[in-house]
mmCIF file of C-alpha atoms in Angstrom:
data_model
loop_
_atom_site.group_PDB
_atom_site.id
_atom_site.type_symbol
_atom_site.label_atom_id
_atom_site.label_comp_id
_atom_site.label_asym_id
_atom_site.label_seq_id
_atom_site.Cartn_x
_atom_site.Cartn_y
_atom_site.Cartn_z
ATOM 1 C CA MET Y 1095 11.427 -26.940 -2.404
ATOM 2 C CA GLN Y 1096 13.331 -25.259 -5.248
ATOM 3 C CA ASP Y 1097 11.232 -23.320 -6.946
ATOM 4 C CA ILE Y 1098 9.862 -21.739 -3.596
ATOM 5 C CA SER Y 1099 13.427 -20.350 -2.847
ATOM 6 C CA LEU Y 1100 13.442 -18.748 -6.162
ATOM 7 C CA TYR Y 1101 10.385 -16.927 -6.332
ATOM 8 C CA LEU Y 1102 10.710 -15.797 -1.689
ATOM 9 C CA PRO Y 1103 12.990 -12.138 -2.260
ATOM 10 C CA GLY Y 1104 10.648 -11.219 -4.720
ATOM 11 C CA ILE Y 1105 7.232 -12.378 -2.797
ATOM 12 C CA LEU Y 1106 9.189 -11.046 0.931
ATOM 13 C CA LEU Y 1107 10.372 -7.482 -1.027
ATOM 14 C CA ALA Y 1108 6.799 -6.913 -2.013
ATOM 15 C CA TYR Y 1109 5.847 -7.317 1.849
ATOM 16 C CA SER Y 1110 8.259 -5.053 2.573
ATOM 17 C CA ALA Y 1111 6.815 -2.366 -0.593
ATOM 18 C CA PHE Y 1112 4.037 -2.600 1.070
ATOM 19 C CA LEU Y 1113 4.394 -2.213 4.670
ATOM 20 C CA LEU Y 1114 6.061 1.215 4.062
ATOM 21 C CA ALA Y 1115 3.425 1.352 2.368
ATOM 22 C CA ILE Y 1116 0.894 1.826 3.811
ATOM 23 C CA ALA Y 1117 3.428 3.009 7.165
ATOM 24 C CA SER Y 1118 2.990 6.670 5.828
ATOM 25 C CA PRO Y 1119 -0.114 8.151 5.904
ATOM 26 C CA GLY Y 1120 -1.478 9.110 3.436
ATOM 27 C CA PRO Y 1121 -5.591 10.179 2.675
ATOM 28 C CA ASN Y 1122 -7.013 7.184 3.518
ATOM 29 C CA ILE Y 1123 -5.087 6.264 6.463
ATOM 30 C CA LEU Y 1124 -5.977 9.670 7.283
ATOM 31 C CA ALA Y 1125 -10.191 8.929 6.827
ATOM 32 C CA VAL Y 1126 -8.935 6.435 9.168
ATOM 33 C CA ILE Y 1127 -6.994 8.188 11.610
ATOM 34 C CA GLY Y 1128 -9.929 10.671 12.055
ATOM 35 C CA THR Y 1129 -12.390 8.698 12.200
ATOM 36 C CA SER Y 1130 -10.835 7.147 14.476
ATOM 37 C CA MET Y 1131 -10.333 9.726 17.280
ATOM 38 C CA SER Y 1132 -13.411 11.829 15.519
ATOM 39 C CA VAL Y 1133 -16.040 9.965 15.860
ATOM 40 C CA ASN Y 1134 -15.454 6.956 17.806
ATOM 41 C CA ARG Y 1135 -12.725 2.923 17.806
ATOM 42 C CA ALA Y 1136 -14.928 0.820 16.562
ATOM 43 C CA SER Y 1137 -16.134 3.114 13.603
ATOM 44 C CA GLY Y 1138 -12.685 3.638 12.918
ATOM 45 C CA MET Y 1139 -11.504 0.337 12.378
ATOM 46 C CA SER Y 1140 -15.508 -0.106 9.754
ATOM 47 C CA LEU Y 1141 -13.653 1.900 8.156
ATOM 48 C CA ALA Y 1142 -10.196 0.274 8.110
ATOM 49 C CA VAL Y 1143 -11.686 -2.929 7.047
ATOM 50 C CA GLY Y 1144 -12.785 -1.381 4.430
ATOM 51 C CA VAL Y 1145 -10.061 0.392 3.336
ATOM 52 C CA ALA Y 1146 -7.600 -3.362 4.121
ATOM 53 C CA THR Y 1147 -10.428 -4.614 2.109
ATOM 54 C CA GLY Y 1148 -9.766 -2.230 -0.931
ATOM 55 C CA SER Y 1149 -6.756 -2.819 -1.071
ATOM 56 C CA PHE Y 1150 -7.571 -6.109 -2.138
ATOM 57 C CA THR Y 1151 -9.752 -6.003 -4.997
ATOM 58 C CA TRP Y 1152 -7.199 -4.245 -5.969
ATOM 59 C CA ALA Y 1153 -4.677 -6.395 -5.362
ATOM 60 C CA LEU Y 1154 -6.949 -9.434 -7.615
ATOM 61 C CA LEU Y 1155 -7.201 -7.055 -10.145
ATOM 62 C CA THR Y 1156 -3.445 -6.167 -10.027
ATOM 63 C CA VAL Y 1157 -1.532 -9.907 -10.712
ATOM 64 C CA PHE Y 1158 -4.711 -11.306 -12.717
ATOM 65 C CA GLY Y 1159 -4.161 -8.474 -14.988
ATOM 66 C CA LEU Y 1160 -0.976 -8.615 -15.177
ATOM 67 C CA SER Y 1161 -1.078 -12.406 -15.872
ATOM 68 C CA ALA Y 1162 -2.602 -12.172 -19.049
ATOM 69 C CA ILE Y 1163 -1.114 -10.021 -20.712
ATOM 70 C CA LEU Y 1164 2.488 -11.813 -19.300
ATOM 71 C CA ALA Y 1165 0.601 -14.897 -20.796
ATOM 72 C CA THR Y 1166 0.028 -13.264 -23.782
ATOM 73 C CA TYR Y 1167 3.190 -10.927 -24.461
ATOM 74 C CA ALA Y 1168 6.372 -12.001 -22.173
ATOM 75 C CA SER Y 1169 8.052 -9.827 -23.460
ATOM 76 C CA ALA Y 1170 5.512 -7.453 -21.670
ATOM 77 C CA LEU Y 1171 7.220 -7.327 -18.158
ATOM 78 C CA LEU Y 1172 10.008 -6.435 -18.584
ATOM 79 C CA PHE Y 1173 7.890 -2.459 -19.616
ATOM 80 C CA ILE Y 1174 5.450 -3.381 -16.356
ATOM 81 C CA LYS Y 1175 8.664 -3.469 -14.523
ATOM 82 C CA ILE Y 1176 10.298 -0.498 -15.502
ATOM 83 C CA PHE Y 1177 6.935 1.248 -14.831
ATOM 84 C CA GLY Y 1178 7.109 -0.108 -12.128
ATOM 85 C CA GLY Y 1179 10.748 1.113 -11.234
ATOM 86 C CA LEU Y 1180 9.940 4.487 -12.517
ATOM 87 C CA TYR Y 1181 6.681 5.483 -9.928
ATOM 88 C CA LEU Y 1182 8.837 3.463 -6.354
ATOM 89 C CA LEU Y 1183 11.596 5.864 -8.133
ATOM 90 C CA TRP Y 1184 8.590 9.203 -8.090
ATOM 91 C CA LEU Y 1185 7.424 7.537 -4.102
ATOM 92 C CA ALA Y 1186 10.750 8.407 -3.263
ATOM 93 C CA TYR Y 1187 10.492 11.881 -3.843
ATOM 94 C CA LYS Y 1188 7.730 12.222 -2.486
ATOM 95 C CA SER Y 1189 8.502 10.399 0.836
ATOM 96 C CA PHE Y 1190 11.679 13.187 0.603
ATOM 97 C CA LYS Y 1191 9.673 16.318 -0.033
ATOM 98 C CA SER Y 1192 7.260 14.428 3.031
ATOM 99 C CA ALA Y 1193 10.338 14.439 5.112
ATOM 100 C CA ALA Y 1194 12.145 18.221 4.093
ATOM 101 C CA SER Y 1195 8.682 19.536 4.469
ATOM 102 C CA SER Y 1196 7.694 20.935 7.942
ATOM 103 C CA HIS Y 1197 3.893 20.610 7.484
ATOM 104 C CA ASP Y 1198 2.495 18.078 9.753
ATOM 105 C CA ILE Y 1199 0.075 14.767 9.108
ATOM 106 C CA GLU Y 1200 -4.138 16.348 8.990
ATOM 107 C CA ALA Y 1201 -6.372 13.455 9.990
ATOM 108 C CA LYS Y 1202 -10.190 14.394 10.022
ATOM 109 C CA GLU Y 1203 -13.351 13.155 10.340
ATOM 110 C CA LEU Y 1204 -14.418 12.346 7.139
ATOM 111 C CA ALA Y 1205 -17.829 14.858 5.520
ATOM 112 C CA GLY Y 1206 -20.787 12.892 5.303
ATOM 113 C CA GLY Y 1207 -21.731 12.642 8.470
ATOM 114 C CA ARG Y 1208 -22.222 9.688 11.122
ATOM 115 C CA ARG Y 1209 -21.949 6.463 9.510
ATOM 116 C CA THR Y 1210 -23.231 3.046 10.561
ATOM 117 C CA PRO Y 1211 -20.533 0.820 11.293
ATOM 118 C CA PHE Y 1212 -20.779 -0.958 7.725
ATOM 119 C CA GLY Y 1213 -21.436 2.527 6.423
ATOM 120 C CA TYR Y 1214 -18.087 3.327 7.140
ATOM 121 C CA PHE Y 1215 -17.240 0.093 6.070
ATOM 122 C CA GLN Y 1216 -18.704 1.020 2.570
ATOM 123 C CA ARG Y 1217 -17.642 4.296 2.524
ATOM 124 C CA GLY Y 1218 -13.207 3.103 2.707
ATOM 125 C CA TYR Y 1219 -13.891 0.222 0.144
ATOM 126 C CA ILE Y 1220 -15.404 3.753 -1.451
ATOM 127 C CA ILE Y 1221 -12.586 5.947 -1.268
ATOM 128 C CA GLN Y 1222 -10.043 2.884 -1.554
ATOM 129 C CA MET Y 1223 -11.359 2.020 -5.158
ATOM 130 C CA THR Y 1224 -12.230 5.494 -6.442
ATOM 131 C CA ASN Y 1225 -8.548 5.700 -5.617
ATOM 132 C CA PRO Y 1226 -6.703 5.333 -9.237
ATOM 133 C CA LYS Y 1227 -3.108 6.023 -7.616
ATOM 134 C CA ALA Y 1228 -3.563 3.036 -5.371
ATOM 135 C CA ALA Y 1229 -3.276 0.631 -8.967
ATOM 136 C CA LEU Y 1230 -0.479 2.743 -9.826
ATOM 137 C CA ALA Y 1231 1.726 1.552 -6.008
ATOM 138 C CA TRP Y 1232 0.071 -2.592 -7.168
ATOM 139 C CA ILE Y 1233 0.977 -2.104 -10.060
ATOM 140 C CA ALA Y 1234 4.867 -1.477 -8.829
ATOM 141 C CA ILE Y 1235 4.175 -3.562 -6.094
ATOM 142 C CA ILE Y 1236 3.203 -7.164 -8.012
ATOM 143 C CA SER Y 1237 6.301 -6.286 -9.908
ATOM 144 C CA LEU Y 1238 7.948 -6.596 -7.308
ATOM 145 C CA GLY Y 1239 7.572 -10.386 -6.907
ATOM 146 C CA LEU Y 1240 7.256 -11.393 -10.519
ATOM 147 C CA GLN Y 1241 9.597 -12.991 -12.753
ATOM 148 C CA GLU Y 1242 9.498 -14.450 -16.524
ATOM 149 C CA GLY Y 1243 7.230 -17.969 -15.779
ATOM 150 C CA ALA Y 1244 6.073 -17.222 -12.398
ATOM 151 C CA PRO Y 1245 3.601 -19.765 -11.691
ATOM 152 C CA LEU Y 1246 -0.327 -18.470 -10.070
ATOM 153 C CA TRP Y 1247 1.010 -19.375 -7.007
ATOM 154 C CA VAL Y 1248 3.380 -16.343 -5.773
ATOM 155 C CA GLY Y 1249 0.351 -13.568 -7.204
ATOM 156 C CA ALA Y 1250 -1.780 -15.589 -4.927
ATOM 157 C CA VAL Y 1251 1.158 -15.618 -2.184
ATOM 158 C CA ILE Y 1252 1.613 -11.800 -3.037
ATOM 159 C CA VAL Y 1253 -2.601 -11.399 -2.621
ATOM 160 C CA LEU Y 1254 -3.027 -13.338 0.302
ATOM 161 C CA GLY Y 1255 -0.589 -11.888 1.612
ATOM 162 C CA THR Y 1256 -0.635 -8.263 1.906
ATOM 163 C CA PHE Y 1257 -4.975 -8.844 2.458
ATOM 164 C CA ALA Y 1258 -3.487 -10.059 5.558
ATOM 165 C CA LEU Y 1259 -1.719 -7.268 6.662
ATOM 166 C CA SER Y 1260 -3.605 -4.604 5.472
ATOM 167 C CA ILE Y 1261 -5.752 -5.467 7.729
ATOM 168 C CA ILE Y 1262 -3.362 -6.281 10.266
ATOM 169 C CA ILE Y 1263 -1.551 -2.924 10.093
ATOM 170 C CA HIS Y 1264 -5.231 -0.751 9.329
ATOM 171 C CA LEU Y 1265 -6.921 -2.196 12.509
ATOM 172 C CA LEU Y 1266 -3.930 -0.877 14.573
ATOM 173 C CA TYR Y 1267 -3.909 2.624 12.474
ATOM 174 C CA ALA Y 1268 -7.878 2.639 14.135
ATOM 175 C CA VAL Y 1269 -6.598 1.312 17.453
ATOM 176 C CA ALA Y 1270 -3.331 3.412 18.560
ATOM 177 C CA PHE Y 1271 -4.307 6.441 17.262
ATOM 178 C CA SER Y 1272 -8.553 6.901 18.845
ATOM 179 C CA THR Y 1273 -6.480 9.232 20.653
ATOM 180 C CA PRO Y 1274 -3.830 12.316 19.948
ATOM 181 C CA VAL Y 1275 -1.194 11.760 21.669
ATOM 182 C CA MET Y 1276 -0.681 9.101 19.466
ATOM 183 C CA VAL Y 1277 -1.108 11.566 16.159
ATOM 184 C CA ARG Y 1278 1.570 14.138 18.379
ATOM 185 C CA VAL Y 1279 4.239 10.588 18.730
ATOM 186 C CA TYR Y 1280 4.087 10.109 15.743
ATOM 187 C CA GLY Y 1281 4.389 13.986 13.706
ATOM 188 C CA LYS Y 1282 6.814 13.625 15.867
ATOM 189 C CA ALA Y 1283 9.090 10.486 13.702
ATOM 190 C CA ARG Y 1284 8.001 11.833 10.700
ATOM 191 C CA ARG Y 1285 10.607 12.635 9.308
ATOM 192 C CA VAL Y 1286 12.595 10.270 9.966
ATOM 193 C CA ILE Y 1287 9.708 7.370 8.529
ATOM 194 C CA GLN Y 1288 9.455 9.371 5.936
ATOM 195 C CA GLY Y 1289 13.428 9.132 4.870
ATOM 196 C CA VAL Y 1290 13.596 5.892 5.881
ATOM 197 C CA LEU Y 1291 10.771 5.262 3.049
ATOM 198 C CA GLY Y 1292 12.749 7.087 0.634
ATOM 199 C CA THR Y 1293 15.557 5.506 0.661
ATOM 200 C CA PHE Y 1294 13.374 2.235 0.643
ATOM 201 C CA PHE Y 1295 11.256 3.333 -2.203
ATOM 202 C CA ALA Y 1296 14.792 4.518 -4.786
ATOM 203 C CA LEU Y 1297 16.630 1.175 -4.152
ATOM 204 C CA ALA Y 1298 13.634 -0.986 -4.904
ATOM 205 C CA GLY Y 1299 12.956 0.809 -7.943
ATOM 206 C CA LEU Y 1300 16.945 0.432 -8.983
ATOM 207 C CA ARG Y 1301 16.219 -2.465 -8.604
ATOM 208 C CA LEU Y 1302 13.146 -3.080 -10.602
ATOM 209 C CA LEU Y 1303 14.505 -0.752 -13.790
ATOM 210 C CA ALA Y 1304 18.318 -3.062 -13.326
ATOM 211 C CA SER Y 1305 16.281 -6.396 -13.422
ATOM 212 C CA ARG Y 1306 15.929 -8.572 -16.754
ATOM 213 C CA SER Y 1307 13.644 -10.674 -15.667
#
């Protein structure tokens, strides 16, 4: 129980960072929204599961990669947290910049024609796995939950928890944004959402930079 209380704050912070990161539609989310609107809800859901599975893969690769590095070089955690903190501050800058912009979200159908449900799943997976920013984001997210000497189960809880959240949130996007009404509703709240995201990323980034373990 003592171990759980020790690592729980970092795990919850990692979950929060992940949730807020996908609350702001990037290219992957916009592809899900555009597919749901332009094709149908089922195709959007297939694409959403593919994107979420890609996120799960990146999370696994990040946890195992960072665990291997820390097993050999314990002092590397400090540099990983510095990198993660700087990247979160960059995300904060991007969020504040988006909040100040009048440009609305643009959800479009994927190029390449219509596909089978499995084809949309594959496309979603490929989109996520070929996104270099996903790797950087996962390093930042995982580093929020890691502490020096953290057992393997901490990484496993972060990976499995974020995978479950990813499936749920991406499917909600596919269902909710299957009509253009939701896009307009989100557009009206976009600036407030981006401002909240920017504040959270800034605070989380500063927290990582200030931590020493």
